[in-house]
Short mmCIF file of N, CA and C in Angstrom, two decimals:
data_model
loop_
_atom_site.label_atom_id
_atom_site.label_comp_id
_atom_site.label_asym_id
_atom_site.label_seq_id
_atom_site.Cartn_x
_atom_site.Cartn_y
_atom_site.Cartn_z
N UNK A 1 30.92 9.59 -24.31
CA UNK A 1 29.76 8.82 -24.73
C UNK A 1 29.17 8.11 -23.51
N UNK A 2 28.05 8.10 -23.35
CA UNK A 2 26.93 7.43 -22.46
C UNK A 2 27.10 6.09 -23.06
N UNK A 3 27.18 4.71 -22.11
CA UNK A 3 26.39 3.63 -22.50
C UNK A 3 25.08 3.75 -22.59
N UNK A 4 23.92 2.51 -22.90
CA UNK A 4 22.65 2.03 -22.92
C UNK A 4 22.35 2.48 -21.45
N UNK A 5 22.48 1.76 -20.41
CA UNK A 5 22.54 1.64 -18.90
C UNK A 5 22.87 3.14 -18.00
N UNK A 6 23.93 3.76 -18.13
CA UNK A 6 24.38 4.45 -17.15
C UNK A 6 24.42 5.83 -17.77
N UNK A 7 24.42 6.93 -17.04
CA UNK A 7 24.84 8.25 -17.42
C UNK A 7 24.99 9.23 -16.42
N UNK A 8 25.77 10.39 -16.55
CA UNK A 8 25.74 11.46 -15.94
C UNK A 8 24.92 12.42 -16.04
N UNK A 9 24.23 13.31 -15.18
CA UNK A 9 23.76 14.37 -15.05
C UNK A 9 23.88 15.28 -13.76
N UNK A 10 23.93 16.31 -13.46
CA UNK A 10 23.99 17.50 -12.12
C UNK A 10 24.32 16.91 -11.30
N UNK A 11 25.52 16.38 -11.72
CA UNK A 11 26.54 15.52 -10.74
C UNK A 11 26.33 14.15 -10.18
N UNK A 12 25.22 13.52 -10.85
CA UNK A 12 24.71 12.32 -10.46
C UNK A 12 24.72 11.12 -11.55
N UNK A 13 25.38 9.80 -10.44
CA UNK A 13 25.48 8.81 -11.72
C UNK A 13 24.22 8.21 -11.84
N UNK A 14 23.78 8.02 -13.18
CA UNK A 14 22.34 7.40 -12.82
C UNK A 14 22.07 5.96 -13.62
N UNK A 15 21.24 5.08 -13.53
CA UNK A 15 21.25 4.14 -14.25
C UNK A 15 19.52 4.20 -14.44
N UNK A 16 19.62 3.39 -15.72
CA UNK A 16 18.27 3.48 -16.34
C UNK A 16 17.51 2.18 -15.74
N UNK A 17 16.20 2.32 -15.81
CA UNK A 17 15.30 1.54 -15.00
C UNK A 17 14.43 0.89 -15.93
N UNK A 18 14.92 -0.77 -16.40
CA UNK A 18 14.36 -1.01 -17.91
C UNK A 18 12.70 -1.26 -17.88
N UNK A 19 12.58 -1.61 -15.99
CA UNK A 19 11.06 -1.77 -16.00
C UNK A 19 9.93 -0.71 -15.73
N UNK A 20 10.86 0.42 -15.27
CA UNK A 20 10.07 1.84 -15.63
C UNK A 20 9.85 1.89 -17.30
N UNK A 21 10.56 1.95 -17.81
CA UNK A 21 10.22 2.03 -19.66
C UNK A 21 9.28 1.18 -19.89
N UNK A 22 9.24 -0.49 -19.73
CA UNK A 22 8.62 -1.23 -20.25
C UNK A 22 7.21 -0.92 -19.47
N UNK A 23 7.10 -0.64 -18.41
CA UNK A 23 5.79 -0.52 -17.49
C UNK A 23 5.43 0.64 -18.22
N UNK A 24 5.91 1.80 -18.68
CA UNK A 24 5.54 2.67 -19.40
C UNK A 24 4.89 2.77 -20.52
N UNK A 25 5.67 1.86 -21.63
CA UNK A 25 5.35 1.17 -22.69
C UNK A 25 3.63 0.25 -22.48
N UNK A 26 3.17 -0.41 -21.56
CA UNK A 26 2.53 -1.45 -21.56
C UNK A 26 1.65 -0.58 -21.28
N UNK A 27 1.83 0.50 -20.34
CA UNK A 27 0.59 0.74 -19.43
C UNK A 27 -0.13 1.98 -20.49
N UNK A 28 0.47 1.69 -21.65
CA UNK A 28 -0.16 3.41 -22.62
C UNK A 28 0.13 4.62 -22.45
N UNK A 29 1.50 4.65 -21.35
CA UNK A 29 1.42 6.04 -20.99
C UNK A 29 3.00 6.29 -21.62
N UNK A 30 3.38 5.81 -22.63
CA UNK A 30 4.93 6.28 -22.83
C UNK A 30 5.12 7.42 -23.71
N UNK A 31 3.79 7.71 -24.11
CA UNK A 31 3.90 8.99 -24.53
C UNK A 31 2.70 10.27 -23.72
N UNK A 32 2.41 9.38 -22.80
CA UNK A 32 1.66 10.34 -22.40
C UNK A 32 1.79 11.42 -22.03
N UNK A 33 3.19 12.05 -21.28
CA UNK A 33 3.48 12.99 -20.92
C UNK A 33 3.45 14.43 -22.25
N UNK A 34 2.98 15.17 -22.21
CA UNK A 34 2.65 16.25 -23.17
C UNK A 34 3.01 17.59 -22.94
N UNK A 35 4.12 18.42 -23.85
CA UNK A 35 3.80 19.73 -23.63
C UNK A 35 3.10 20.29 -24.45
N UNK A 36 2.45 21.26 -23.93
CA UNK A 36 1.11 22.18 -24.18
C UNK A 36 1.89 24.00 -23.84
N UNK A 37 1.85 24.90 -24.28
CA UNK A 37 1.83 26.17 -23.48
C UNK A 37 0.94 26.01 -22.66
N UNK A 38 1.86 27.33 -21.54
CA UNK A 38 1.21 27.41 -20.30
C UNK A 38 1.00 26.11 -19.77
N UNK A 39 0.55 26.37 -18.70
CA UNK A 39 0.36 25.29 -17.58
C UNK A 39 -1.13 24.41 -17.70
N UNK A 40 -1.01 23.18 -17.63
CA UNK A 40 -2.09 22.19 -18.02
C UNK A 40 -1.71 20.97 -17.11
N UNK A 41 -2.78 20.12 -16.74
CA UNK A 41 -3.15 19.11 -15.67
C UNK A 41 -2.45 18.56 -15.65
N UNK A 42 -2.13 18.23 -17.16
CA UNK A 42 -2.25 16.77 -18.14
C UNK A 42 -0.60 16.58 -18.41
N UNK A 43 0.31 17.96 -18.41
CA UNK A 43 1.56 18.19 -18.23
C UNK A 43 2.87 17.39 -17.31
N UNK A 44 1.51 17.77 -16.28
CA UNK A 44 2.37 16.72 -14.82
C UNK A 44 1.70 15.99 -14.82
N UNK A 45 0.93 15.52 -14.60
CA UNK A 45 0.35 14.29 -13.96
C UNK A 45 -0.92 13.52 -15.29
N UNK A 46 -0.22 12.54 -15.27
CA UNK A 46 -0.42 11.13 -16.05
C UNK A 46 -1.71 10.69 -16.13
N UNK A 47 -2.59 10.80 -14.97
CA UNK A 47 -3.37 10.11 -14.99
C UNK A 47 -4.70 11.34 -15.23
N UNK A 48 -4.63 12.15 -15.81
CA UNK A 48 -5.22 13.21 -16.36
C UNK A 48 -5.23 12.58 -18.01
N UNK A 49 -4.33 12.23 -18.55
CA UNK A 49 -4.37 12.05 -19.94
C UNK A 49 -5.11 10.86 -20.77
N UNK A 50 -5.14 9.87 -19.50
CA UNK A 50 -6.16 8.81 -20.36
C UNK A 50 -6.91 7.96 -19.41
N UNK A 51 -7.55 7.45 -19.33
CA UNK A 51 -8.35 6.50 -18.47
C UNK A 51 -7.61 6.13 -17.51
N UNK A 52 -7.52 6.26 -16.35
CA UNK A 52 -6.52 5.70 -15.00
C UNK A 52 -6.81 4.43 -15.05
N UNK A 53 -8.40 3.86 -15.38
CA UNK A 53 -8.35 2.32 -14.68
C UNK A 53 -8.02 1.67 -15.49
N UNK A 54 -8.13 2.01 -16.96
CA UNK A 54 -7.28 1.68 -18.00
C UNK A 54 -5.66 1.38 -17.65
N UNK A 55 -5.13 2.50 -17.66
CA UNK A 55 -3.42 2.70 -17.25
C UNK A 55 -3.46 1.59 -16.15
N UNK A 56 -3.92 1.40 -14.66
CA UNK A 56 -3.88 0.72 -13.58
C UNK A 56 -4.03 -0.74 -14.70
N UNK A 57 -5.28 -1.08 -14.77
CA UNK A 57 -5.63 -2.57 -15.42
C UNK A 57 -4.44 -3.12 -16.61
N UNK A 58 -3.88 -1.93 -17.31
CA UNK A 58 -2.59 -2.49 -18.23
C UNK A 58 -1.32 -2.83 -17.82
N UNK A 59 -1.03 -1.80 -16.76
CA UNK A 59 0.20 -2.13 -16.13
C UNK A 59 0.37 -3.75 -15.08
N UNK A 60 -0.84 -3.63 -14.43
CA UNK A 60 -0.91 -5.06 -13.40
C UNK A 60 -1.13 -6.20 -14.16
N UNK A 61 -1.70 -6.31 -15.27
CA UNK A 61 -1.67 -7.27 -16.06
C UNK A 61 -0.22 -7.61 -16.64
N UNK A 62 0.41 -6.78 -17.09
CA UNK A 62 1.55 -6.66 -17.86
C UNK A 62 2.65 -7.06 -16.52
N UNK A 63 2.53 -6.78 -15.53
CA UNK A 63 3.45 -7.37 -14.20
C UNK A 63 3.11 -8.39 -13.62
N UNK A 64 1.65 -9.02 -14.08
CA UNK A 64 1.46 -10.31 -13.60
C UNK A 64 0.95 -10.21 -12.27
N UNK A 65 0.42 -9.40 -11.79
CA UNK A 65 -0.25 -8.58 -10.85
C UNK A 65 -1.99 -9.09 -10.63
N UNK A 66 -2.59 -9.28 -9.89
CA UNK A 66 -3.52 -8.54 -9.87
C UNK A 66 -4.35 -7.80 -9.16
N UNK A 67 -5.11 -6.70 -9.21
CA UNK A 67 -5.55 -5.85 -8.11
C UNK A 67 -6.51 -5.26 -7.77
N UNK A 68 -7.30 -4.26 -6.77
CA UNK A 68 -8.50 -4.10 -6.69
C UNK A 68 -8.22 -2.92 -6.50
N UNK A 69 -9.24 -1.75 -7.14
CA UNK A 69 -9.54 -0.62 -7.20
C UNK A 69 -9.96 -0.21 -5.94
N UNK A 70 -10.36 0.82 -4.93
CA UNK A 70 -10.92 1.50 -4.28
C UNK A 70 -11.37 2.49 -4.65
N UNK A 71 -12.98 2.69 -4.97
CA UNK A 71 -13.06 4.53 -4.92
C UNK A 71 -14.12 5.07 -4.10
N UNK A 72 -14.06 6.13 -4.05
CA UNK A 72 -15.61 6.46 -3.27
C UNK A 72 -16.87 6.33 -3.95
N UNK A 73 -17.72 5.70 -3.48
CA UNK A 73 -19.14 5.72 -4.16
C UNK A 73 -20.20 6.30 -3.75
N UNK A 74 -19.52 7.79 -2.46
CA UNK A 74 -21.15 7.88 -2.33
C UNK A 74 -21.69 7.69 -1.20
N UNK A 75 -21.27 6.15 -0.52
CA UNK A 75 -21.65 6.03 0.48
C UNK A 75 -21.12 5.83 2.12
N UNK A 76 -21.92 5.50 2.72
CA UNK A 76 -21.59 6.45 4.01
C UNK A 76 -20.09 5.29 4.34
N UNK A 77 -20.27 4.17 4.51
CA UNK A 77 -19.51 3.24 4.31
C UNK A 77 -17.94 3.74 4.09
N UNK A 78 -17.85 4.39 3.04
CA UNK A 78 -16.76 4.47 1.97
C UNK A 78 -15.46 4.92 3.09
N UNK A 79 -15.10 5.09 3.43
CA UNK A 79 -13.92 5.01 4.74
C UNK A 79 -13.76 3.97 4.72
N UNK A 80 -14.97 2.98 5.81
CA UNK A 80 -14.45 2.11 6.33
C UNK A 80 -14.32 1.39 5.12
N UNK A 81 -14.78 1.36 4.38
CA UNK A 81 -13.96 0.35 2.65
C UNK A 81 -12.19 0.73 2.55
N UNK A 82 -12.04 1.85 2.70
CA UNK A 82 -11.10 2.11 2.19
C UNK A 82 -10.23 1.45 3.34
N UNK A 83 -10.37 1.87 4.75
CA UNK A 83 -9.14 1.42 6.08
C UNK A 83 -9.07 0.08 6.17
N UNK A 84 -10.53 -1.00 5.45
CA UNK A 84 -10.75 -2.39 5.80
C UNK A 84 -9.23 -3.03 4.65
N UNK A 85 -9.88 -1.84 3.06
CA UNK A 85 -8.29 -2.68 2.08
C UNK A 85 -7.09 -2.21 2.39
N UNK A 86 -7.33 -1.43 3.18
CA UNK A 86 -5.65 -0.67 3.67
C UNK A 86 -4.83 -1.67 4.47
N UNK A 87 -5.85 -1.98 5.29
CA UNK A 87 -5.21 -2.98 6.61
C UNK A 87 -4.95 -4.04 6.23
N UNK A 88 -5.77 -5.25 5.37
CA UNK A 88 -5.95 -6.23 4.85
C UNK A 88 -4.25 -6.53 3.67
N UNK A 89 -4.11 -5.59 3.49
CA UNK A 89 -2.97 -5.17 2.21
C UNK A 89 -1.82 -5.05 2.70
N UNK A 90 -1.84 -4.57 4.17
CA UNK A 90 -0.47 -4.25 4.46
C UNK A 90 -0.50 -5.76 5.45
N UNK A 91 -1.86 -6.40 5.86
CA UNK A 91 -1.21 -7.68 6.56
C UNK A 91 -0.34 -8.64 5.41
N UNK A 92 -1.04 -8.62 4.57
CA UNK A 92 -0.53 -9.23 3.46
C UNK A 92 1.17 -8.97 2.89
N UNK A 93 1.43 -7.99 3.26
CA UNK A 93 2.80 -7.28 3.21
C UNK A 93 2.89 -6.55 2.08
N UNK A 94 1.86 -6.07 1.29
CA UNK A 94 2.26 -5.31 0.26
C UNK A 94 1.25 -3.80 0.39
N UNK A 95 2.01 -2.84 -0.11
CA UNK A 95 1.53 -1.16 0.19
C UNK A 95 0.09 -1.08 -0.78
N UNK A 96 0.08 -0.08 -0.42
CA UNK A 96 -1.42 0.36 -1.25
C UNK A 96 -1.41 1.69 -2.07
N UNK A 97 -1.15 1.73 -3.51
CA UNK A 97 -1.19 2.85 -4.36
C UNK A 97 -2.34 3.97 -3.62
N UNK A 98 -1.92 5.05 -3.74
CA UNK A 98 -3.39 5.77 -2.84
C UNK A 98 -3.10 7.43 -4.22
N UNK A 99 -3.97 7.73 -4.31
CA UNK A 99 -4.47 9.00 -5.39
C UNK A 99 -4.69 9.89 -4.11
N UNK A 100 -4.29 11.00 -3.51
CA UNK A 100 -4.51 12.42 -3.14
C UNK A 100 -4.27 12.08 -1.53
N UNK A 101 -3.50 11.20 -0.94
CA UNK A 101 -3.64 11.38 0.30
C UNK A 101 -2.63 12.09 1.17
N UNK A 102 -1.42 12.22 0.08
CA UNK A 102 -0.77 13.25 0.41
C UNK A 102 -0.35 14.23 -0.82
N UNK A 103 -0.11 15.46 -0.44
CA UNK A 103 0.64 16.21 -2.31
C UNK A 103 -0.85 15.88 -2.72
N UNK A 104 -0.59 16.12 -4.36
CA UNK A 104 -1.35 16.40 -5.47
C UNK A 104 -1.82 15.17 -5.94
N UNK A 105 -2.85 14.83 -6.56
CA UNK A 105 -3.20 13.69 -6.83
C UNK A 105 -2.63 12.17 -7.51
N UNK A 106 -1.57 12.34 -7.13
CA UNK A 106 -0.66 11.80 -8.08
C UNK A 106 -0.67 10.39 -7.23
N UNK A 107 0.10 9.42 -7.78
CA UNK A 107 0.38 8.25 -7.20
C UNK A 107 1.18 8.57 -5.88
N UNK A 108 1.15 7.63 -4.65
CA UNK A 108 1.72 7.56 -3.48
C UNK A 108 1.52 5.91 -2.92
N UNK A 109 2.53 5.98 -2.04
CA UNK A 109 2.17 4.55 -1.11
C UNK A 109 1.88 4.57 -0.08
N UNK A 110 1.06 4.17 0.27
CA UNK A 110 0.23 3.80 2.09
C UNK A 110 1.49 2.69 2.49
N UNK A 111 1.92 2.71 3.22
CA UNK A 111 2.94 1.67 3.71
C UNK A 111 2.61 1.20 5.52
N UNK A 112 2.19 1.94 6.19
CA UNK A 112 1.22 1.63 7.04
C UNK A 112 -0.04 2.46 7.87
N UNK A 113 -0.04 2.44 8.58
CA UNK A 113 -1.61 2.74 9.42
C UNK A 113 -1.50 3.02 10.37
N UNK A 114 -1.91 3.60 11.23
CA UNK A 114 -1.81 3.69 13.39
C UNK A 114 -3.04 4.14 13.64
N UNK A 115 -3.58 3.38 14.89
CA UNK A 115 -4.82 4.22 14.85
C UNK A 115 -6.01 3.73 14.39
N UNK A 116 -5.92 1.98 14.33
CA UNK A 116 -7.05 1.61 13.72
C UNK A 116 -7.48 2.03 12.00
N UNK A 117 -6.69 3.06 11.91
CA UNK A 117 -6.61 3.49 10.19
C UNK A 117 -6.82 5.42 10.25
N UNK A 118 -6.83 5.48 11.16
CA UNK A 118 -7.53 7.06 11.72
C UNK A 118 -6.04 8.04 10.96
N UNK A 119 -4.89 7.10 11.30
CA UNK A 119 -3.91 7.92 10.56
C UNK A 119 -3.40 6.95 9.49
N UNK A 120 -2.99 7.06 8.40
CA UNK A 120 -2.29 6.83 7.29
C UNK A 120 -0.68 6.78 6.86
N UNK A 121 0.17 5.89 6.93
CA UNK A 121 1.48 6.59 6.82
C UNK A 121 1.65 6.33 5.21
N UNK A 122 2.45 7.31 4.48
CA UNK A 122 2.64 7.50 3.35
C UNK A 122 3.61 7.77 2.50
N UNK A 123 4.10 7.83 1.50
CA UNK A 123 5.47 8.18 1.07
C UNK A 123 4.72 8.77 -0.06
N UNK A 124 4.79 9.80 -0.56
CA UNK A 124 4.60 10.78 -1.56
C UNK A 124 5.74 11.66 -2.34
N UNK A 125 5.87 11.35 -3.69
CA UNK A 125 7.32 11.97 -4.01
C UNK A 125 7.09 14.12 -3.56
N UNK A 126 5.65 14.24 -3.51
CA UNK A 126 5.87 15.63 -3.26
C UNK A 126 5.97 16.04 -1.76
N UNK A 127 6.04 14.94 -1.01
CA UNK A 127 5.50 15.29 0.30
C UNK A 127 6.46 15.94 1.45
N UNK A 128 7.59 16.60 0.43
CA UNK A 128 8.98 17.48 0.90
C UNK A 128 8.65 18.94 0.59
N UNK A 129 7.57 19.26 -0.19
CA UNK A 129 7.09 20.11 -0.59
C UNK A 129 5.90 20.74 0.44
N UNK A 130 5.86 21.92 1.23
CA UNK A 130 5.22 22.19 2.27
C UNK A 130 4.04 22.33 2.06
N UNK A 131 3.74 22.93 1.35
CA UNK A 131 2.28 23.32 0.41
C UNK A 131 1.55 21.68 0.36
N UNK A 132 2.06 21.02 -0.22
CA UNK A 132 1.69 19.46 -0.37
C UNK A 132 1.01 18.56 0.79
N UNK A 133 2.12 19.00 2.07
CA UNK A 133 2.49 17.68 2.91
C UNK A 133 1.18 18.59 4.26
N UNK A 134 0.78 19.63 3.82
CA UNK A 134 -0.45 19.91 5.02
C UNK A 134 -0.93 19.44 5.75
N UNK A 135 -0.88 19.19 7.10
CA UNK A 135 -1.64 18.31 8.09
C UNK A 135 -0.85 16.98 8.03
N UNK A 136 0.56 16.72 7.68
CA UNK A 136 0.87 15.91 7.52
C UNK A 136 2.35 15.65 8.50
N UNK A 137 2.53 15.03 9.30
CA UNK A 137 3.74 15.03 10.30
C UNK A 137 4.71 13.60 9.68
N UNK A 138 6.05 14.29 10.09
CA UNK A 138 7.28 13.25 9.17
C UNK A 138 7.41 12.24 10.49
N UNK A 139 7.29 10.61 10.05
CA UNK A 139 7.95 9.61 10.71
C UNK A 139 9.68 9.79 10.55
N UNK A 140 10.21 8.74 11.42
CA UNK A 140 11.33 8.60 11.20
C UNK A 140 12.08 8.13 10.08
N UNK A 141 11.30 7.31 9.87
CA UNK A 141 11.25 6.16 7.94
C UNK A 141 11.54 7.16 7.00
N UNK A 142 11.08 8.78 7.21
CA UNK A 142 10.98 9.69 6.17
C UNK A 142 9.72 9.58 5.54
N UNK A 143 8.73 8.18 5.94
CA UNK A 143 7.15 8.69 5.46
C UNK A 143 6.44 9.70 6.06
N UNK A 144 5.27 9.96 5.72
CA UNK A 144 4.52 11.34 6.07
C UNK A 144 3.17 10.37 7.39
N UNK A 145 3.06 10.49 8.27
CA UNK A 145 2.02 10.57 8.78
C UNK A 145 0.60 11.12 8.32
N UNK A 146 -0.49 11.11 7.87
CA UNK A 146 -1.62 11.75 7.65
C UNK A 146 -3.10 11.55 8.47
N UNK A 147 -3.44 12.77 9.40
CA UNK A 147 -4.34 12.11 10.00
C UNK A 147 -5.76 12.88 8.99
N UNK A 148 -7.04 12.86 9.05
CA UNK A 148 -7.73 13.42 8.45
C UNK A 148 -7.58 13.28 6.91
N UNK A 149 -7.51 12.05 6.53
CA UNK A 149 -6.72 11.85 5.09
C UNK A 149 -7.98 11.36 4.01
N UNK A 150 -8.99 11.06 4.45
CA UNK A 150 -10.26 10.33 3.66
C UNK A 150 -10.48 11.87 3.00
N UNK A 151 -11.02 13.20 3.46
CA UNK A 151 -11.45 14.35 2.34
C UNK A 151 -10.79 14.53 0.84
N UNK A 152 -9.12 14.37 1.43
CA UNK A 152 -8.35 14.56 0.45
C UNK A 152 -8.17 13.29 -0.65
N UNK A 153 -8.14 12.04 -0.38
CA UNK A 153 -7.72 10.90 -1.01
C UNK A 153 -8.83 10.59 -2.57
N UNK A 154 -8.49 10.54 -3.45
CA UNK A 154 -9.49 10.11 -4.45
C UNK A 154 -9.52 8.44 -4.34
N UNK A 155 -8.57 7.70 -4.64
CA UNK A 155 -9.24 6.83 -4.88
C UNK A 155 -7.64 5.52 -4.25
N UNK A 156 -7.92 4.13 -4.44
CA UNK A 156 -6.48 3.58 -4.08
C UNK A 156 -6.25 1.99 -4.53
N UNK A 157 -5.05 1.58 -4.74
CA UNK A 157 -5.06 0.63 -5.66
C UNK A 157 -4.71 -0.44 -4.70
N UNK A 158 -5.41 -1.69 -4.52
CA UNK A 158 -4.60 -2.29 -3.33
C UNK A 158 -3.96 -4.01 -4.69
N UNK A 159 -2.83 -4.35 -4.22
CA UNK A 159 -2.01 -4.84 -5.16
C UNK A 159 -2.45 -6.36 -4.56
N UNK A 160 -2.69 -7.34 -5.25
CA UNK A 160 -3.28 -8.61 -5.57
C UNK A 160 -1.90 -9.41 -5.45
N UNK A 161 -2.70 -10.24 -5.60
CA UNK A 161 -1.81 -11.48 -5.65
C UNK A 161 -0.80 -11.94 -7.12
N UNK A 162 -0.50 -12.92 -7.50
CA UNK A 162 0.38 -13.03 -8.70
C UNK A 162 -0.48 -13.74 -9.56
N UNK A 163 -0.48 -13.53 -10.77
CA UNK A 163 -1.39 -14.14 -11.88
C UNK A 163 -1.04 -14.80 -12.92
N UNK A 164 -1.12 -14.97 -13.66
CA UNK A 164 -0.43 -15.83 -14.90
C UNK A 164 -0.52 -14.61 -15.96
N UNK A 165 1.03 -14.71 -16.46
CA UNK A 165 1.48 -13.75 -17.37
C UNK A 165 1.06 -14.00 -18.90
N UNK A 166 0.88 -13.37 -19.89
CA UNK A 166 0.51 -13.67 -21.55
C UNK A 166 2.25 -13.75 -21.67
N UNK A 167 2.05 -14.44 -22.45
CA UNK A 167 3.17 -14.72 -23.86
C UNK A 167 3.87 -13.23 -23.69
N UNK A 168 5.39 -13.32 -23.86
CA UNK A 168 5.70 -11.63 -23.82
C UNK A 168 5.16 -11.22 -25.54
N UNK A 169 5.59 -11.98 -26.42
CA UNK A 169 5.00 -11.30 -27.72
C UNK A 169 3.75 -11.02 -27.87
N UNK A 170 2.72 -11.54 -27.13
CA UNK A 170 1.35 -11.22 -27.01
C UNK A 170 1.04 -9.89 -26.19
N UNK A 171 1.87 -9.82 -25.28
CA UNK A 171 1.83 -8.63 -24.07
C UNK A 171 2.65 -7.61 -25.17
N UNK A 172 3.42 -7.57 -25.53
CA UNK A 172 4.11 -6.54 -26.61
C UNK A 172 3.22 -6.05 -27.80
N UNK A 173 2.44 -7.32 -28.50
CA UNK A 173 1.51 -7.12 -29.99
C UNK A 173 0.52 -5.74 -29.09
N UNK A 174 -0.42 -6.04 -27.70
CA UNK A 174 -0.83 -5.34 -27.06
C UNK A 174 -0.66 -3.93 -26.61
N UNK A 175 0.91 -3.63 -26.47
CA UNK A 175 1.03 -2.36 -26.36
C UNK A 175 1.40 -1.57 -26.99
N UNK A 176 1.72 -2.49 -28.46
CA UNK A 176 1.85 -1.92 -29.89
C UNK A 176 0.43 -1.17 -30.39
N UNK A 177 -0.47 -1.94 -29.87
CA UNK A 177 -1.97 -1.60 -30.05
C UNK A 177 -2.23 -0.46 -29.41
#
């Protein structure tokens, strides 16, 4: 028998992560994951299945978070938007969620910069995957270097300061909703 907490699998002891569930729970996505036949977007990746700024705005609220979006708009600018919250975020000491800057569009962390912002360093869970990590050279840390990273990147979350939390039964009635 498995406890609540701990279990075995392919030779690995693992323990459960109660704020992955609950962040799951809050952010609308605990059922989001879906099988479909055949292969679909929406299968792997999460933020195909329902509003991202939605998912982003539920989860940082629900962690007491708060944070600012980055996306492209268009204009010529839009780089230097993006390297100004990159830099600003990591003086601050905290990483920057980034959508496509390395791997598949999926969530990643900017953890730092070189280069005035020209390169990107990154940690991407696919970025062991060769196909993924393209144009992308390994630090020592095991993050990915990325130079040429603005074509690929959709969009990036830079993480705020601390906010005042709701009532947990109010934050719960919410993701009952």
């Amino acid at each position: 028998m498995v406890n609540a907490g701990t279990g075995q699998g392919v030779g690995k002891t693992w323990r459960r992560n109660d704020l992955y569930i609950e962040l799951l729970g809050a952010s609308g996505m605990a059922f989001g994951l879906r099988w479909k036949d055949g292969w679909r977007q929406d299968a792997a990746d999460m933020m195909f299945v329902a509003d991202p700024t939605e998912i982003i705005r539920r989860s940082f609220a629900h962690a007491g978070y708060s944070f600012r979006g980055v996306g492209k708009l268009g204009n010529p600018d839009d780089e230097a938007v993006f390297v100004s919250e990159v830099r600003e975020s990591l003086k601050q000491g905290r990483p920057v969620l980034s959508f496509g800057v390395v791997g598949p569009p999926e969530c990643g962390l900017i953890t730092g910069y070189d280069e005035g912002g020209e390169v990107l360093i990154v940690w991407n869970y696919f970025q062991n995957e060769p196909m993924m990590a393209e144009g992308a050279e390994l630090e020592p840390s095991g993050c990915f270097r990325k130079r040429d990273w603005f074509p690929t990147t959709i969009s990036a979350v830079a993480i705020g300061g601390k906010v005042a939390r709701r009532d947990l039964r109010e934050r719960n009635r919410d993701t009952l909703r």
